[in-house]
Amino acid sequence: MRYNRNLVFIASCAGMLLFGIVFLSLGTVLTFVRQQYGLSELQAGSLTALLPFGILAGSIVFGPVVDRYGYKYVLIFSTFIIFLAFEGIAYAGSLLILQIAFLLIGFGGGIINGATNALVSDISSASKGANLSLLGVFYGIGAVGMPFLLGVLSNKFAYASIIAGIGIFVLLPFIFFFIVQFPVSKNKHGTSLKETGRLFSTVLLLLGFVLFFESAVEGIANNWATSFALSVVTPENSFALMALTLSNIALVISRLLLGILLVKVKPYRMLYFCWSCVLIGSLIMYFVHTVAGLYLGMALIGFGFGAGFPVILGYVGELNPGFTGTAFGVVITIALIGNTLINGLTGVVSQRFGVNYFPLVIVACVIAMMIIFAVVFQKMKLKIQAGKEIKEALT
């Protein structure tokens, strides 16, 4: 059955908007949850662990499922459990329900993030990176919109009502997913172990390790920038929050521009350009301890984050057209592991040497990405010879 590409892309953007809301949900609602339910530090800590665990679990399982059964009901299922999770957070009667809700919201978010990226890759015969960049804009809107919405509405409504209302909003894409016709499954009869094993090629794993460090730097920039600003630059919390806001706005602008530029400019060139922006921004933050330096550094870092995921996922989609979901699941899982491990390493560095060294962790990660990508790009060039259809995207 035929599908409307534009409607499918809109559905994907709606799903990515939800993931942006989900990914920022922990930080924005945790204060409310602790106050509303009188949670201890240990109990609140259990929630901070369950959300990323849920995202990781969702990222692992979505790939084989969408390759076998298609996207429609996977997106419907993940959206519905996100709705249930928000309602659970709003009206939980016990810590157990809260823990289940945070696990579910992470699990649904992990599924919807991977599935929407794989879906856009599948419906994009050309310029996968450009379309994935435009998709990423909606993650930024969701990520910025969630705290903004809570800040604006919290003066008029109770937090529980706002969170429950966001849950009701989730039902809009849920209904839309029912209406839209999606691409059919590519592997209705399943995949043999031999075919699955071939997916775990050196090229795919190396691309996964590029995202290992990309996800890490994006994570530590969001998680440690506030501590860095308050300890090294200024004790005023408002300046730190403004720096984070500038970074997120720069990311959205970057993704919008890349949605246009990646149609004309080779993806690997934009990738190196954006990584250079992250390097420069990190070095500015390390050497220039002023508010202006903080703002400029974080803006450059946010702008530089624009290319990483869209370009690398575009390559993954080009190289694995028959198993897009599974291949995306592999690299996204590696990326999430990198986010967790490097965040922990940054904590160790900050404790032993001081948080002022946090920008140098970003520098080290970017250099690692550049080296790994240089190696994998040479391997991809060799692989091009076996498939003319991907030659234009990689050379």
CSV table of C-alpha atoms in Angstrom, one decimal:
chain,number,residue,atom,x,y,z
A,1,MET,CA,0.0,0.0,0.0
A,2,ARG,CA,1.3,3.4,-1.0
A,3,TYR,CA,2.1,6.1,1.6
A,4,ASN,CA,2.3,9.9,1.5
A,5,ARG,CA,5.9,10.8,2.2
A,6,ASN,CA,5.1,14.3,3.5
A,7,LEU,CA,2.5,12.9,6.0
A,8,VAL,CA,5.0,10.3,7.1
A,9,PHE,CA,7.7,13.0,7.6
A,10,ILE,CA,5.2,15.1,9.6
A,11,ALA,CA,4.4,12.1,11.8
A,12,SER,CA,8.1,11.5,12.4
A,13,CYS,CA,8.6,15.1,13.4
A,14,ALA,CA,5.7,14.8,15.9
A,15,GLY,CA,7.4,11.7,17.4
A,16,MET,CA,10.7,13.5,17.7
A,17,LEU,CA,9.0,16.4,19.4
A,18,LEU,CA,7.7,14.0,22.0
A,19,PHE,CA,11.2,12.6,22.5
A,20,GLY,CA,12.5,16.1,23.1
A,21,ILE,CA,9.9,16.5,25.8
A,22,VAL,CA,10.7,13.1,27.2
A,23,PHE,CA,14.5,13.6,27.3
A,24,LEU,CA,14.1,16.9,29.3
A,25,SER,CA,11.3,15.6,31.5
A,26,LEU,CA,13.5,14.4,34.3
A,27,GLY,CA,15.2,17.7,35.0
A,28,THR,CA,12.0,19.8,34.6
A,29,VAL,CA,9.7,17.7,36.7
A,30,LEU,CA,12.0,16.2,39.3
A,31,THR,CA,11.8,19.2,41.6
A,32,PHE,CA,8.0,19.0,41.5
A,33,VAL,CA,8.0,15.3,42.1
A,34,ARG,CA,10.3,15.6,45.1
A,35,GLN,CA,8.2,18.3,46.7
A,36,GLN,CA,4.8,16.7,45.8
A,37,TYR,CA,5.6,13.2,47.1
A,38,GLY,CA,8.3,14.1,49.7
A,39,LEU,CA,11.0,12.0,48.2
A,40,SER,CA,14.4,11.5,49.8
A,41,GLU,CA,17.6,11.9,47.9
A,42,LEU,CA,17.9,8.1,47.5
A,43,GLN,CA,14.3,7.8,46.2
A,44,ALA,CA,14.8,10.7,43.8
A,45,GLY,CA,18.0,9.1,42.7
A,46,SER,CA,16.1,5.9,41.7
A,47,LEU,CA,14.1,8.0,39.3
A,48,THR,CA,17.2,9.6,37.7
A,49,ALA,CA,18.5,6.1,37.0
A,50,LEU,CA,15.3,4.6,35.6
A,51,LEU,CA,14.7,7.2,32.9
A,52,PRO,CA,18.0,6.6,31.0
A,53,PHE,CA,17.7,2.9,31.6
A,54,GLY,CA,14.3,3.0,29.9
A,55,ILE,CA,15.7,5.0,27.0
A,56,LEU,CA,18.5,2.5,26.6
A,57,ALA,CA,16.1,-0.5,26.7
A,58,GLY,CA,13.8,1.1,24.1
A,59,SER,CA,16.7,1.8,21.8
A,60,ILE,CA,17.8,-1.8,22.0
A,61,VAL,CA,14.4,-3.4,21.2
A,62,PHE,CA,12.9,-1.0,18.5
A,63,GLY,CA,15.2,-2.0,15.6
A,64,PRO,CA,14.4,-5.6,15.0
A,65,VAL,CA,10.7,-4.9,15.7
A,66,VAL,CA,10.3,-2.1,13.0
A,67,ASP,CA,12.3,-4.1,10.5
A,68,ARG,CA,10.0,-7.1,11.0
A,69,TYR,CA,6.6,-5.5,11.6
A,70,GLY,CA,6.9,-2.0,10.3
A,71,TYR,CA,6.6,1.4,12.0
A,72,LYS,CA,2.9,2.1,12.5
A,73,TYR,CA,2.0,0.1,15.6
A,74,VAL,CA,5.5,0.6,17.1
A,75,LEU,CA,4.9,4.4,17.1
A,76,ILE,CA,1.3,3.9,18.4
A,77,PHE,CA,2.5,1.7,21.2
A,78,SER,CA,5.4,3.9,22.3
A,79,THR,CA,3.2,7.1,22.2
A,80,PHE,CA,0.5,5.4,24.3
A,81,ILE,CA,2.9,4.4,27.0
A,82,ILE,CA,4.4,7.9,27.1
A,83,PHE,CA,0.8,9.1,27.7
A,84,LEU,CA,0.4,6.6,30.5
A,85,ALA,CA,3.7,7.6,32.0
A,86,PHE,CA,2.9,11.4,32.2
A,87,GLU,CA,-0.5,10.6,33.8
A,88,GLY,CA,1.3,8.3,36.2
A,89,ILE,CA,3.8,11.1,37.2
A,90,ALA,CA,0.9,13.5,37.7
A,91,TYR,CA,-1.3,11.3,39.8
A,92,ALA,CA,1.1,8.7,41.3
A,93,GLY,CA,-0.1,7.4,44.7
A,94,SER,CA,3.2,5.7,45.6
A,95,LEU,CA,6.9,5.6,44.8
A,96,LEU,CA,6.5,2.4,42.9
A,97,ILE,CA,4.1,4.0,40.4
A,98,LEU,CA,6.5,6.9,40.0
A,99,GLN,CA,9.3,4.5,39.3
A,100,ILE,CA,7.2,2.6,36.7
A,101,ALA,CA,6.2,5.9,35.1
A,102,PHE,CA,9.8,7.1,34.7
A,103,LEU,CA,10.8,3.7,33.3
A,104,LEU,CA,7.9,3.7,30.9
A,105,ILE,CA,8.5,7.3,29.7
A,106,GLY,CA,12.2,6.4,29.0
A,107,PHE,CA,11.3,3.2,27.3
A,108,GLY,CA,8.7,4.9,25.1
A,109,GLY,CA,11.1,7.7,24.3
A,110,GLY,CA,13.9,5.4,23.4
A,111,ILE,CA,11.6,3.5,20.9
A,112,ILE,CA,10.2,6.7,19.4
A,113,ASN,CA,13.6,8.3,19.0
A,114,GLY,CA,15.1,5.3,17.2
A,115,ALA,CA,12.0,4.6,15.1
A,116,THR,CA,11.5,8.1,13.8
A,117,ASN,CA,15.1,8.5,12.8
A,118,ALA,CA,15.0,5.1,11.0
A,119,LEU,CA,11.7,6.0,9.4
A,120,VAL,CA,13.0,9.3,8.0
A,121,SER,CA,16.1,7.5,6.7
A,122,ASP,CA,13.9,4.9,4.9
A,123,ILE,CA,11.6,7.5,3.2
A,124,SER,CA,14.6,9.6,2.1
A,125,SER,CA,16.0,8.2,-1.1
A,126,ALA,CA,18.5,11.1,-1.2
A,127,SER,CA,19.8,13.7,1.3
A,128,LYS,CA,19.2,11.5,4.3
A,129,GLY,CA,21.4,13.7,6.4
A,130,ALA,CA,19.5,16.9,5.5
A,131,ASN,CA,16.1,15.3,6.3
A,132,LEU,CA,17.5,13.9,9.6
A,133,SER,CA,18.7,17.3,10.5
A,134,LEU,CA,15.3,18.8,9.9
A,135,LEU,CA,13.9,16.0,12.1
A,136,GLY,CA,16.3,16.9,14.8
A,137,VAL,CA,14.9,20.5,14.9
A,138,PHE,CA,11.8,19.1,16.5
A,139,TYR,CA,13.8,17.4,19.2
A,140,GLY,CA,15.2,20.9,20.0
A,141,ILE,CA,11.7,22.4,20.1
A,142,GLY,CA,10.5,19.7,22.5
A,143,ALA,CA,13.6,20.1,24.7
A,144,VAL,CA,13.3,23.9,24.9
A,145,GLY,CA,9.5,23.9,25.0
A,146,MET,CA,9.1,21.6,28.0
A,147,PRO,CA,10.8,23.8,30.6
A,148,PHE,CA,9.5,26.9,29.0
A,149,LEU,CA,5.9,25.6,29.2
A,150,LEU,CA,6.3,24.6,32.8
A,151,GLY,CA,7.8,28.0,33.7
A,152,VAL,CA,4.9,29.9,32.0
A,153,LEU,CA,2.1,27.8,33.3
A,154,SER,CA,3.3,27.0,36.8
A,155,ASN,CA,2.1,30.5,38.0
A,156,LYS,CA,-1.5,29.7,37.0
A,157,PHE,CA,-1.9,25.9,37.3
A,158,ALA,CA,-0.7,23.2,39.6
A,159,TYR,CA,2.3,21.1,38.4
A,160,ALA,CA,0.2,18.0,38.4
A,161,SER,CA,-2.4,19.5,36.1
A,162,ILE,CA,0.3,20.8,33.7
A,163,ILE,CA,2.0,17.4,33.5
A,164,ALA,CA,-1.4,15.6,33.0
A,165,GLY,CA,-2.2,18.1,30.3
A,166,ILE,CA,1.1,17.4,28.5
A,167,GLY,CA,0.1,13.7,28.7
A,168,ILE,CA,-3.2,14.6,27.0
A,169,PHE,CA,-1.3,16.5,24.3
A,170,VAL,CA,0.6,13.2,23.6
A,171,LEU,CA,-2.7,11.7,22.4
A,172,LEU,CA,-2.7,14.1,19.4
A,173,PRO,CA,0.2,12.3,17.6
A,174,PHE,CA,-1.2,9.0,18.9
A,175,ILE,CA,-4.3,9.6,16.9
A,176,PHE,CA,-2.3,10.9,13.9
A,177,PHE,CA,-0.3,7.8,13.8
A,178,PHE,CA,-3.5,5.8,13.5
A,179,ILE,CA,-4.6,7.8,10.5
A,180,VAL,CA,-1.3,8.0,8.5
A,181,GLN,CA,-0.2,5.1,6.2
A,182,PHE,CA,3.4,4.1,6.9
A,183,PRO,CA,5.9,2.1,4.8
A,184,VAL,CA,5.4,-1.6,5.0
A,185,SER,CA,7.8,-4.0,6.8
A,186,LYS,CA,10.9,-4.8,4.8
A,187,ASN,CA,11.5,-8.2,6.5
A,188,LYS,CA,8.1,-9.8,7.0
A,189,HIS,CA,9.5,-13.3,7.3
A,190,GLY,CA,12.2,-12.4,9.8
A,191,THR,CA,16.0,-12.3,9.6
A,192,SER,CA,18.4,-15.2,9.9
A,193,LEU,CA,21.2,-15.2,12.4
A,194,LYS,CA,23.7,-15.0,9.6
A,195,GLU,CA,22.1,-11.9,8.1
A,196,THR,CA,21.9,-10.3,11.6
A,197,GLY,CA,25.6,-11.1,12.2
A,198,ARG,CA,26.6,-9.4,9.0
A,199,LEU,CA,25.1,-6.1,10.3
A,200,PHE,CA,27.8,-6.0,13.0
A,201,SER,CA,30.5,-4.9,10.5
A,202,THR,CA,33.6,-3.0,11.4
A,203,VAL,CA,32.1,0.1,9.6
A,204,LEU,CA,28.8,0.0,11.6
A,205,LEU,CA,30.6,-0.4,14.9
A,206,LEU,CA,33.1,2.4,14.1
A,207,LEU,CA,30.2,4.7,13.2
A,208,GLY,CA,28.6,3.6,16.5
A,209,PHE,CA,31.7,4.7,18.3
A,210,VAL,CA,31.7,8.1,16.6
A,211,LEU,CA,28.2,8.5,18.1
A,212,PHE,CA,29.6,7.1,21.4
A,213,PHE,CA,31.6,10.3,21.8
A,214,GLU,CA,29.1,12.5,20.1
A,215,SER,CA,26.4,11.5,22.5
A,216,ALA,CA,28.9,11.9,25.4
A,217,VAL,CA,29.9,15.5,24.5
A,218,GLU,CA,26.2,16.5,24.1
A,219,GLY,CA,25.4,14.9,27.4
A,220,ILE,CA,28.2,16.5,29.4
A,221,ALA,CA,27.7,19.9,27.8
A,222,ASN,CA,24.1,19.9,29.1
A,223,ASN,CA,24.9,18.3,32.5
A,224,TRP,CA,28.1,20.0,33.5
A,225,ALA,CA,27.9,23.5,31.9
A,226,THR,CA,25.9,24.9,34.8
A,227,SER,CA,28.3,23.6,37.4
A,228,PHE,CA,31.2,24.9,35.4
A,229,ALA,CA,29.6,28.4,35.0
A,230,LEU,CA,28.8,28.7,38.7
A,231,SER,CA,32.2,27.5,39.9
A,232,VAL,CA,34.5,29.2,37.3
A,233,VAL,CA,32.6,32.1,35.7
A,234,THR,CA,29.9,33.6,37.9
A,235,PRO,CA,27.9,32.6,41.0
A,236,GLU,CA,24.7,34.0,39.3
A,237,ASN,CA,22.5,31.0,38.3
A,238,SER,CA,20.7,33.1,35.7
A,239,PHE,CA,23.8,33.4,33.6
A,240,ALA,CA,24.3,29.7,33.6
A,241,LEU,CA,20.8,29.0,32.5
A,242,MET,CA,21.1,31.6,29.7
A,243,ALA,CA,24.2,29.8,28.5
A,244,LEU,CA,22.3,26.5,28.3
A,245,THR,CA,19.4,28.3,26.5
A,246,LEU,CA,21.8,29.8,23.9
A,247,SER,CA,23.3,26.4,23.3
A,248,ASN,CA,19.9,24.8,22.6
A,249,ILE,CA,18.9,27.7,20.4
A,250,ALA,CA,22.2,27.4,18.4
A,251,LEU,CA,21.5,23.7,18.0
A,252,VAL,CA,18.1,24.3,16.5
A,253,ILE,CA,19.5,26.9,14.2
A,254,SER,CA,22.3,24.6,13.1
A,255,ARG,CA,19.9,21.8,12.3
A,256,LEU,CA,17.7,24.1,10.3
A,257,LEU,CA,20.7,25.3,8.3
A,258,LEU,CA,22.0,21.8,7.8
A,259,GLY,CA,18.6,20.8,6.4
A,260,ILE,CA,19.4,23.1,3.5
A,261,LEU,CA,23.2,22.9,3.3
A,262,LEU,CA,23.5,19.1,3.3
A,263,VAL,CA,21.6,19.0,0.0
A,264,LYS,CA,24.5,20.8,-1.6
A,265,VAL,CA,27.5,20.3,0.6
A,266,LYS,CA,29.2,16.9,1.2
A,267,PRO,CA,28.1,15.6,4.7
A,268,TYR,CA,31.6,14.8,5.9
A,269,ARG,CA,32.7,18.4,5.3
A,270,MET,CA,29.8,19.7,7.4
A,271,LEU,CA,30.7,17.2,10.1
A,272,TYR,CA,34.3,18.4,10.4
A,273,PHE,CA,33.2,22.0,10.3
A,274,CYS,CA,30.7,21.4,13.2
A,275,TRP,CA,33.2,19.5,15.2
A,276,SER,CA,35.7,22.4,14.7
A,277,CYS,CA,33.0,24.7,16.2
A,278,VAL,CA,32.7,22.5,19.3
A,279,LEU,CA,36.5,22.5,19.7
A,280,ILE,CA,36.8,26.3,19.4
A,281,GLY,CA,33.8,26.8,21.8
A,282,SER,CA,35.3,24.4,24.4
A,283,LEU,CA,38.7,26.1,24.2
A,284,ILE,CA,37.1,29.5,24.6
A,285,MET,CA,35.3,28.3,27.8
A,286,TYR,CA,38.5,26.8,29.2
A,287,PHE,CA,40.7,29.9,28.6
A,288,VAL,CA,38.2,32.8,28.8
A,289,HIS,CA,36.4,32.9,32.2
A,290,THR,CA,33.9,35.7,31.5
A,291,VAL,CA,30.2,35.7,30.9
A,292,ALA,CA,30.8,36.7,27.3
A,293,GLY,CA,33.2,33.8,26.9
A,294,LEU,CA,30.7,31.4,28.4
A,295,TYR,CA,27.9,32.6,26.1
A,296,LEU,CA,30.1,32.4,23.0
A,297,GLY,CA,31.6,29.1,23.9
A,298,MET,CA,28.2,27.4,24.6
A,299,ALA,CA,26.7,28.9,21.5
A,300,LEU,CA,29.5,27.5,19.3
A,301,ILE,CA,29.3,24.1,21.1
A,302,GLY,CA,25.5,24.0,20.6
A,303,PHE,CA,25.9,24.9,16.9
A,304,GLY,CA,28.6,22.3,16.5
A,305,PHE,CA,26.3,19.6,17.8
A,306,GLY,CA,24.0,20.0,14.8
A,307,ALA,CA,25.7,17.7,12.4
A,308,GLY,CA,26.8,14.7,14.4
A,309,PHE,CA,23.8,12.5,14.7
A,310,PRO,CA,22.0,13.4,11.4
A,311,VAL,CA,25.2,12.9,9.3
A,312,ILE,CA,26.3,9.6,11.0
A,313,LEU,CA,22.8,8.2,11.0
A,314,GLY,CA,22.5,9.2,7.3
A,315,TYR,CA,25.6,7.1,6.6
A,316,VAL,CA,24.2,4.2,8.6
A,317,GLY,CA,20.9,4.3,6.7
A,318,GLU,CA,22.7,4.4,3.3
A,319,LEU,CA,24.9,1.4,4.1
A,320,ASN,CA,22.1,-0.7,5.6
A,321,PRO,CA,18.9,0.0,3.6
A,322,GLY,CA,17.4,-3.5,4.3
A,323,PHE,CA,17.8,-3.4,8.1
A,324,THR,CA,17.6,0.3,8.9
A,325,GLY,CA,15.9,-0.2,12.2
A,326,THR,CA,18.3,-2.8,13.5
A,327,ALA,CA,21.4,-0.9,12.4
A,328,PHE,CA,20.1,2.4,14.0
A,329,GLY,CA,19.4,0.4,17.1
A,330,VAL,CA,23.0,-0.8,17.3
A,331,VAL,CA,24.6,2.7,16.9
A,332,ILE,CA,22.1,4.5,19.1
A,333,THR,CA,22.7,1.9,21.9
A,334,ILE,CA,26.4,2.4,21.6
A,335,ALA,CA,25.8,6.2,21.7
A,336,LEU,CA,23.8,6.0,24.9
A,337,ILE,CA,26.4,3.9,26.6
A,338,GLY,CA,29.0,6.5,25.7
A,339,ASN,CA,26.8,9.2,27.2
A,340,THR,CA,26.6,7.3,30.5
A,341,LEU,CA,30.3,6.4,30.7
A,342,ILE,CA,31.8,9.7,29.7
A,343,ASN,CA,29.4,11.5,32.1
A,344,GLY,CA,30.7,9.4,34.9
A,345,LEU,CA,34.3,10.0,33.8
A,346,THR,CA,33.6,13.8,33.8
A,347,GLY,CA,32.4,13.5,37.3
A,348,VAL,CA,35.6,11.8,38.4
A,349,VAL,CA,37.7,14.4,36.6
A,350,SER,CA,35.7,17.3,38.2
A,351,GLN,CA,36.1,15.7,41.7
A,352,ARG,CA,39.8,15.1,41.4
A,353,PHE,CA,41.0,18.1,39.4
A,354,GLY,CA,38.1,20.6,39.4
A,355,VAL,CA,35.2,21.3,37.2
A,356,ASN,CA,37.3,23.9,35.3
A,357,TYR,CA,38.7,20.9,33.3
A,358,PHE,CA,35.3,19.9,32.0
A,359,PRO,CA,35.8,21.7,28.6
A,360,LEU,CA,39.0,19.7,28.0
A,361,VAL,CA,37.0,16.4,28.3
A,362,ILE,CA,34.9,17.7,25.4
A,363,VAL,CA,38.1,18.5,23.4
A,364,ALA,CA,39.4,15.0,24.0
A,365,CYS,CA,36.1,13.5,22.8
A,366,VAL,CA,36.0,15.6,19.7
A,367,ILE,CA,39.5,14.6,18.8
A,368,ALA,CA,38.6,11.0,19.3
A,369,MET,CA,35.6,11.4,17.0
A,370,MET,CA,37.7,13.0,14.3
A,371,ILE,CA,40.3,10.1,14.4
A,372,ILE,CA,37.6,7.4,14.4
A,373,PHE,CA,35.7,9.0,11.5
A,374,ALA,CA,38.8,9.4,9.4
A,375,VAL,CA,39.4,5.7,9.7
A,376,VAL,CA,35.8,4.7,9.0
A,377,PHE,CA,35.4,7.1,6.1
A,378,GLN,CA,38.3,5.3,4.3
A,379,LYS,CA,36.5,2.0,4.9
A,380,MET,CA,33.2,3.5,3.6
A,381,LYS,CA,34.9,4.6,0.4
A,382,LEU,CA,36.0,1.1,-0.3
A,383,LYS,CA,32.4,-0.2,0.4
A,384,ILE,CA,31.1,2.3,-2.2
A,385,GLN,CA,32.5,0.3,-5.0
A,386,ALA,CA,30.0,-2.5,-4.2
A,387,GLY,CA,27.0,-0.1,-4.3
A,388,LYS,CA,26.6,2.7,-6.8
A,389,GLU,CA,23.5,3.9,-5.1
A,390,ILE,CA,25.4,5.3,-2.1
A,391,LYS,CA,28.3,6.8,-4.1
A,392,GLU,CA,26.8,10.3,-4.3
A,393,ALA,CA,26.2,10.5,-0.6
A,394,LEU,CA,29.7,9.6,0.5
A,395,THR,CA,32.2,10.9,-2.0
